[in-house]
Tab-separated table of C-alpha atoms in Angstrom:
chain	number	residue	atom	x	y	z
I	116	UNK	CA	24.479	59.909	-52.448
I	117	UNK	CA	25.834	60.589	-48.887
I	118	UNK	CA	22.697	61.037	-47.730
I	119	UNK	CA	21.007	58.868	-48.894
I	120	UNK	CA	23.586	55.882	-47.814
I	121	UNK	CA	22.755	57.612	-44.165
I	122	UNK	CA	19.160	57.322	-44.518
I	123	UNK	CA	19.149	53.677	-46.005
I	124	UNK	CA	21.403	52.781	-43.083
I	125	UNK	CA	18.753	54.521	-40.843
I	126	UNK	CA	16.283	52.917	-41.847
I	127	UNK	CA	17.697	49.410	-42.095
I	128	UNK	CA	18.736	50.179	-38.171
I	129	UNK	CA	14.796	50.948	-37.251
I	130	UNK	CA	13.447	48.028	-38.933
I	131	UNK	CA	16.326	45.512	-37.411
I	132	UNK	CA	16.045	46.448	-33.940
I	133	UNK	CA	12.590	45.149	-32.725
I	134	UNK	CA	14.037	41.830	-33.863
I	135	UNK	CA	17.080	41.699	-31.427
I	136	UNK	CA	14.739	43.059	-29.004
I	137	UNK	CA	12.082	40.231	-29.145
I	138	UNK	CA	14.955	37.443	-28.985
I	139	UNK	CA	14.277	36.153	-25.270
I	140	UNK	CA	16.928	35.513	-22.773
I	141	UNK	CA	18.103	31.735	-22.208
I	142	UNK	CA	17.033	31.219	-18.965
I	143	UNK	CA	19.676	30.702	-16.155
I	144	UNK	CA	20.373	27.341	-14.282
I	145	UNK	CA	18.644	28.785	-11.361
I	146	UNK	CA	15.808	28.884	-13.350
I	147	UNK	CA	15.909	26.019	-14.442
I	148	UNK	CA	16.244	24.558	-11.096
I	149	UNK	CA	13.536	26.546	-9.957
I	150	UNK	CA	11.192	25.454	-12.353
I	151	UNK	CA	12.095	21.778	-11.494
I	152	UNK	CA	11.387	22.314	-7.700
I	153	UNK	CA	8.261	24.056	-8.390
I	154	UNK	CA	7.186	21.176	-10.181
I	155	UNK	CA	8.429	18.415	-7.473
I	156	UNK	CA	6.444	20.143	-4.619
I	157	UNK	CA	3.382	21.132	-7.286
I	158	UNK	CA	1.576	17.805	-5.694
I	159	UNK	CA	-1.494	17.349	-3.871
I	160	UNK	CA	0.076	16.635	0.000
I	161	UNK	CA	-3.826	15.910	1.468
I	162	UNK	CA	-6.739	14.981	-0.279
I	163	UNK	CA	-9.576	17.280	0.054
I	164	UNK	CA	-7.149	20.151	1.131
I	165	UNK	CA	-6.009	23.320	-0.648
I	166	UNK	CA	-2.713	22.891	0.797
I	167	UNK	CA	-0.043	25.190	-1.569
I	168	UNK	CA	3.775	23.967	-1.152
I	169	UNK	CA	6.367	26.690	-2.564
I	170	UNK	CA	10.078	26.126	-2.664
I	171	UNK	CA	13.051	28.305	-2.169
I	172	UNK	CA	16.272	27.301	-3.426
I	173	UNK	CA	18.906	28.147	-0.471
I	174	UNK	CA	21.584	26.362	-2.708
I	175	UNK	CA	25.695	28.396	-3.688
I	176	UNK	CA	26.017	30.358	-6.989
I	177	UNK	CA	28.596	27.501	-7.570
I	178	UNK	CA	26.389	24.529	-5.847
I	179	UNK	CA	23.893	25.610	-8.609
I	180	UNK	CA	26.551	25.670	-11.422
I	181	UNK	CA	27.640	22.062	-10.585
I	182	UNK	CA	24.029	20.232	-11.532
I	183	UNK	CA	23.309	18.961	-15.110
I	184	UNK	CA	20.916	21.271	-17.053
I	185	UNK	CA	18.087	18.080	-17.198
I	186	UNK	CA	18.442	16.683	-12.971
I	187	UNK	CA	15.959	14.264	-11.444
I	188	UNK	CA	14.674	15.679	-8.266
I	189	UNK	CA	14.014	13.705	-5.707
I	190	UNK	CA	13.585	14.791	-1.539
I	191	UNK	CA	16.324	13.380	0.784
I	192	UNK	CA	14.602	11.330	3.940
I	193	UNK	CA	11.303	10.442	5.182
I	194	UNK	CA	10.795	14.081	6.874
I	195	UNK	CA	6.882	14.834	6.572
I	196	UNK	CA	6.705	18.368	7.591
I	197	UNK	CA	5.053	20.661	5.184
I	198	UNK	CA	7.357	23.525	5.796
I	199	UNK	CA	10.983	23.951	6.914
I	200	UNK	CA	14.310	23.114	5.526
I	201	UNK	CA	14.523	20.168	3.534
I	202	UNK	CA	17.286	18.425	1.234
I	203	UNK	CA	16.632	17.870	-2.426
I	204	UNK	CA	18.911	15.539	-4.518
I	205	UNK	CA	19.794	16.129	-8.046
I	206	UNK	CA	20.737	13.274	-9.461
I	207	UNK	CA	22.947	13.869	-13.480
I	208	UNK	CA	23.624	10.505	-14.468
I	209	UNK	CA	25.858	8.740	-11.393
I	210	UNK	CA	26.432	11.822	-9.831
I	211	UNK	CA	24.096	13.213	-6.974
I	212	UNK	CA	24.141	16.945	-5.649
I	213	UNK	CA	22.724	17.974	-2.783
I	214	UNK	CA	20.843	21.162	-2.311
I	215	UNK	CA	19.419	22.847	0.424
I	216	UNK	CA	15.354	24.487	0.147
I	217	UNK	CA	13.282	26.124	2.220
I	218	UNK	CA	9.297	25.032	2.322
I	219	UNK	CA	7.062	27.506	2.864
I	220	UNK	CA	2.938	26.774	1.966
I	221	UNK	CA	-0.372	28.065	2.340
I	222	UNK	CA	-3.652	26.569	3.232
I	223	UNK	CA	-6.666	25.965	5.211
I	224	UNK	CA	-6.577	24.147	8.307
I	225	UNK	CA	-9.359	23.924	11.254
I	226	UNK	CA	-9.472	25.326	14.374
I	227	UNK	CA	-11.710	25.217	17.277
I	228	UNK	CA	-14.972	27.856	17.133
I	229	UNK	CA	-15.430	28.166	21.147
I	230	UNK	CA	-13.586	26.722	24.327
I	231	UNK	CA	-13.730	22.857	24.625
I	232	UNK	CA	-13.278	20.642	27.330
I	233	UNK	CA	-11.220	17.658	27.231
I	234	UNK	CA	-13.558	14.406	27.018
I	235	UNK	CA	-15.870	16.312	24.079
I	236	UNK	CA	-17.017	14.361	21.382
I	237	UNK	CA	-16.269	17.346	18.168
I	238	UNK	CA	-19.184	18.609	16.931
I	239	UNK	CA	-19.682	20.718	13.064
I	240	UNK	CA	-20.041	23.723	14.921
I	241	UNK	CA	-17.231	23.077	17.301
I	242	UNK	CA	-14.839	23.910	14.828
I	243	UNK	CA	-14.334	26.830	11.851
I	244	UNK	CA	-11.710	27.056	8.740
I	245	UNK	CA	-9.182	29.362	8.653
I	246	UNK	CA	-6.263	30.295	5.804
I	247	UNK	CA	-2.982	32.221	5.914
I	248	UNK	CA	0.563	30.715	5.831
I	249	UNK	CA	1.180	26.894	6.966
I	250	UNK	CA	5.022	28.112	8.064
I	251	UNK	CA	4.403	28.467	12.216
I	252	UNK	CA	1.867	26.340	12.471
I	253	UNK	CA	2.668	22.938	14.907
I	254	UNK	CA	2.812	19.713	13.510
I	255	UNK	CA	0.142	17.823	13.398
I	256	UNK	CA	-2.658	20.158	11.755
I	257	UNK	CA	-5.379	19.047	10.524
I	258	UNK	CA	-7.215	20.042	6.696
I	259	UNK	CA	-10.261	17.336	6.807
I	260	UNK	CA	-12.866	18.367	8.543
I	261	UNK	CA	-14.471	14.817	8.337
I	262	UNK	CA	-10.806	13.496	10.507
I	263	UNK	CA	-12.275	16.200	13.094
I	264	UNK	CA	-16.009	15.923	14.021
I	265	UNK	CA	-17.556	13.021	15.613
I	266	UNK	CA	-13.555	12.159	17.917
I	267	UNK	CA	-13.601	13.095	21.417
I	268	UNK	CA	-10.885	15.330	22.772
I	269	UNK	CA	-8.037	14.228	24.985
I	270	UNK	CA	-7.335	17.732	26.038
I	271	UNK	CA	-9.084	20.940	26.425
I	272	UNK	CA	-8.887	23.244	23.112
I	273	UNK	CA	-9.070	26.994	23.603
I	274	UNK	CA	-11.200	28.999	21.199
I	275	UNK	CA	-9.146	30.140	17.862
I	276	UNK	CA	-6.601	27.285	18.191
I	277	UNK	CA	-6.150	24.357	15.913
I	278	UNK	CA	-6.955	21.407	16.326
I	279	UNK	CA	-4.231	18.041	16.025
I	280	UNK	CA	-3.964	15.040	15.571
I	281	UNK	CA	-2.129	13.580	18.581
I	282	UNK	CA	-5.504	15.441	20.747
I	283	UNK	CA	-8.257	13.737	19.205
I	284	UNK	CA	-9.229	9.891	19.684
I	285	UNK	CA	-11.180	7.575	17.483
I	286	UNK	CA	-14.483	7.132	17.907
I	287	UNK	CA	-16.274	4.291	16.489
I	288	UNK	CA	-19.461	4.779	15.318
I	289	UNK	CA	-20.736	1.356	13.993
I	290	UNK	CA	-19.372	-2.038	15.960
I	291	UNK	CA	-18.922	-5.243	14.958
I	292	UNK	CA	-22.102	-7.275	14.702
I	293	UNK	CA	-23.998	-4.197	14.405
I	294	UNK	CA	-26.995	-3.688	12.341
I	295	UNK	CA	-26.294	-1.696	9.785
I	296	UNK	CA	-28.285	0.291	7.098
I	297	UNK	CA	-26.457	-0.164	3.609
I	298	UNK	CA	-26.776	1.948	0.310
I	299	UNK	CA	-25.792	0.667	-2.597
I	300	UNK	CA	-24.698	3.347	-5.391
I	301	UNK	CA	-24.160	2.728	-9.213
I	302	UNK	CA	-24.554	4.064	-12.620
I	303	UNK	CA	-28.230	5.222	-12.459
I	304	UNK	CA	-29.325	3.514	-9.635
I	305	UNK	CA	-29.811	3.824	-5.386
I	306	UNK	CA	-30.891	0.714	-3.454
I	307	UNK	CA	-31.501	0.580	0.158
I	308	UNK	CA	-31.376	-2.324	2.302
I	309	UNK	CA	-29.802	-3.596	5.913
I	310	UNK	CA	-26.944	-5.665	6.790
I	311	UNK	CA	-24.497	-6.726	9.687
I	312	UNK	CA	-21.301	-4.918	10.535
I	313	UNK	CA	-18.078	-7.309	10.575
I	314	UNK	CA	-15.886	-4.593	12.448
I	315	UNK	CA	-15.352	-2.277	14.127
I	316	UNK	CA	-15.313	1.214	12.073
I	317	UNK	CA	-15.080	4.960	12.534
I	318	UNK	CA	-16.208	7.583	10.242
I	319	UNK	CA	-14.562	7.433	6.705
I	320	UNK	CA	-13.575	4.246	7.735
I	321	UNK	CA	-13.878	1.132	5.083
I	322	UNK	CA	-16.093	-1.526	6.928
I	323	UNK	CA	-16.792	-4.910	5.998
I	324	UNK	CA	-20.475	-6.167	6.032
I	325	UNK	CA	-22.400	-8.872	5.624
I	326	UNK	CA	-25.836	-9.066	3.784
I	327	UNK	CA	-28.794	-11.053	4.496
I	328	UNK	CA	-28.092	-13.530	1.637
I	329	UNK	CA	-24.891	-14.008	3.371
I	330	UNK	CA	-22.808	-12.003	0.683
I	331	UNK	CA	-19.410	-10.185	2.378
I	332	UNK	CA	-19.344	-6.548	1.029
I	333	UNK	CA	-16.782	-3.302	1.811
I	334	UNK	CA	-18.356	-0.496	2.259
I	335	UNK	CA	-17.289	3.500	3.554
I	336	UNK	CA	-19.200	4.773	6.776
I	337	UNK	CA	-20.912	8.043	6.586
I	338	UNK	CA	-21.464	10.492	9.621
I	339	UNK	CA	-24.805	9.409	9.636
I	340	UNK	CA	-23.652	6.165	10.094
I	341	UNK	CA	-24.923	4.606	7.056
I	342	UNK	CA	-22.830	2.741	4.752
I	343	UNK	CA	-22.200	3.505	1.476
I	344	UNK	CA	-21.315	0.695	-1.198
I	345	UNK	CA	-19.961	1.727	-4.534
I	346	UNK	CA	-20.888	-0.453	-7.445
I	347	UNK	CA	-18.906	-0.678	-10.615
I	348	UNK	CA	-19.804	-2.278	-13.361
């Protein structure tokens, strides 16, 4: 009977502990927080760009106790940069916590190919992609090509350094009372035909035009200076 009592007992221990095992750990309010931050800065910062935000949580053991387990997030100021040290609010009911981050992201930004002069107009092969962390970069990067070729330089640009924003000036390429060549898009159809520019306009740029019947349409300027009309029906 002893023995058997043992082995029953055995047994009963085998078969039980794969069950406690499998039970998963509650996750901690770091986690938690962590989860909520990823999600906050999980949000596309420049269209057309592959531009990864991740967030560190620099905030106290007992800073991190002190928030709700359900906070709305929300990032203190107007601050733009991608990376750095930032301020994120957690707001529990009435009560707001502050808690310190650190940004760090990835991407690919644009820099220039060969040596250029100050004056150039940017050219496609002026300029080449590269990736790798965001974190040293200087303000002012840019991800969009299209915001880069056809704008004259205000500076010279050695080769293998990026290219920004406050060194490039617009360029128009169509001008007001321009003739214009218009394309007209829609569901299953392409029409071609000619009209006269309102504005001024640079590349990407939404420009107003005027059709031979006198109609007033908004179109977006292509690098080949062509405007392109989207119709929805």
């Amino acid at each position: 009977m002893i023995t058997f009592f043992f082995r029953t007992t055995a047994i009963l221990l085998t078969c039980s502990a794969p069950l406690f095992a499998s039970v998963p750990a509650a996750p901690s309010a770091e986690q938690r927080l962590q989860v909520k931050l990823d999600a906050l800065f999980d949000q596309p910062t420049f269209r057309g760009s592959d531009v990864v935000r991740t967030p560190e949580l620099l905030a106290t053991p007992k800073q991190v106790s002190a928030v709700c387990d359900n906070p709305t997030l929300t990032v203190a100021g107007n601050d733009s940069r991608l990376t750095g040290k930032r301020t994120v609010i957690a707001r529990c009911g009435n009560r707001k916590h502050f808690l310190p981050v650190l940004i760090h992201a990835t991407g690919t930004w644009w820099v220039a190919s060969q040596s250029l002069p100050g004056g150039a107009i940017v050219q496609r092969s002026d300029i080449e992609p590269q990736s790798g962390s965001l974190d040293n970069l200087p303000a002012g990067v840019i991800f969009n090509p299209d915001e880069i070729i056809g704008q004259r330089l205000t500076r010279a640009i050695s080769a293998g350094k990026p290219l920004l924003q406050n060194q490039l000036r617009q360029q128009w390429r169509l001008h007001a009372g321009q003739q214009v060549d218009l394309i007209t898009v829609g569901n299953g159809f392409r029409i071609r035909g000619q009209g006269k520019a309102l504005n001024n306009a640079a590349v990407n740029d939404m420009l107003k035009v005027q059709t031979a019947n006198g109609q007033t349409l908004s179109g977006k300027v292509a690098h080949d200076g062509q405007v392109e009309i989207f119709f929805q029906q």
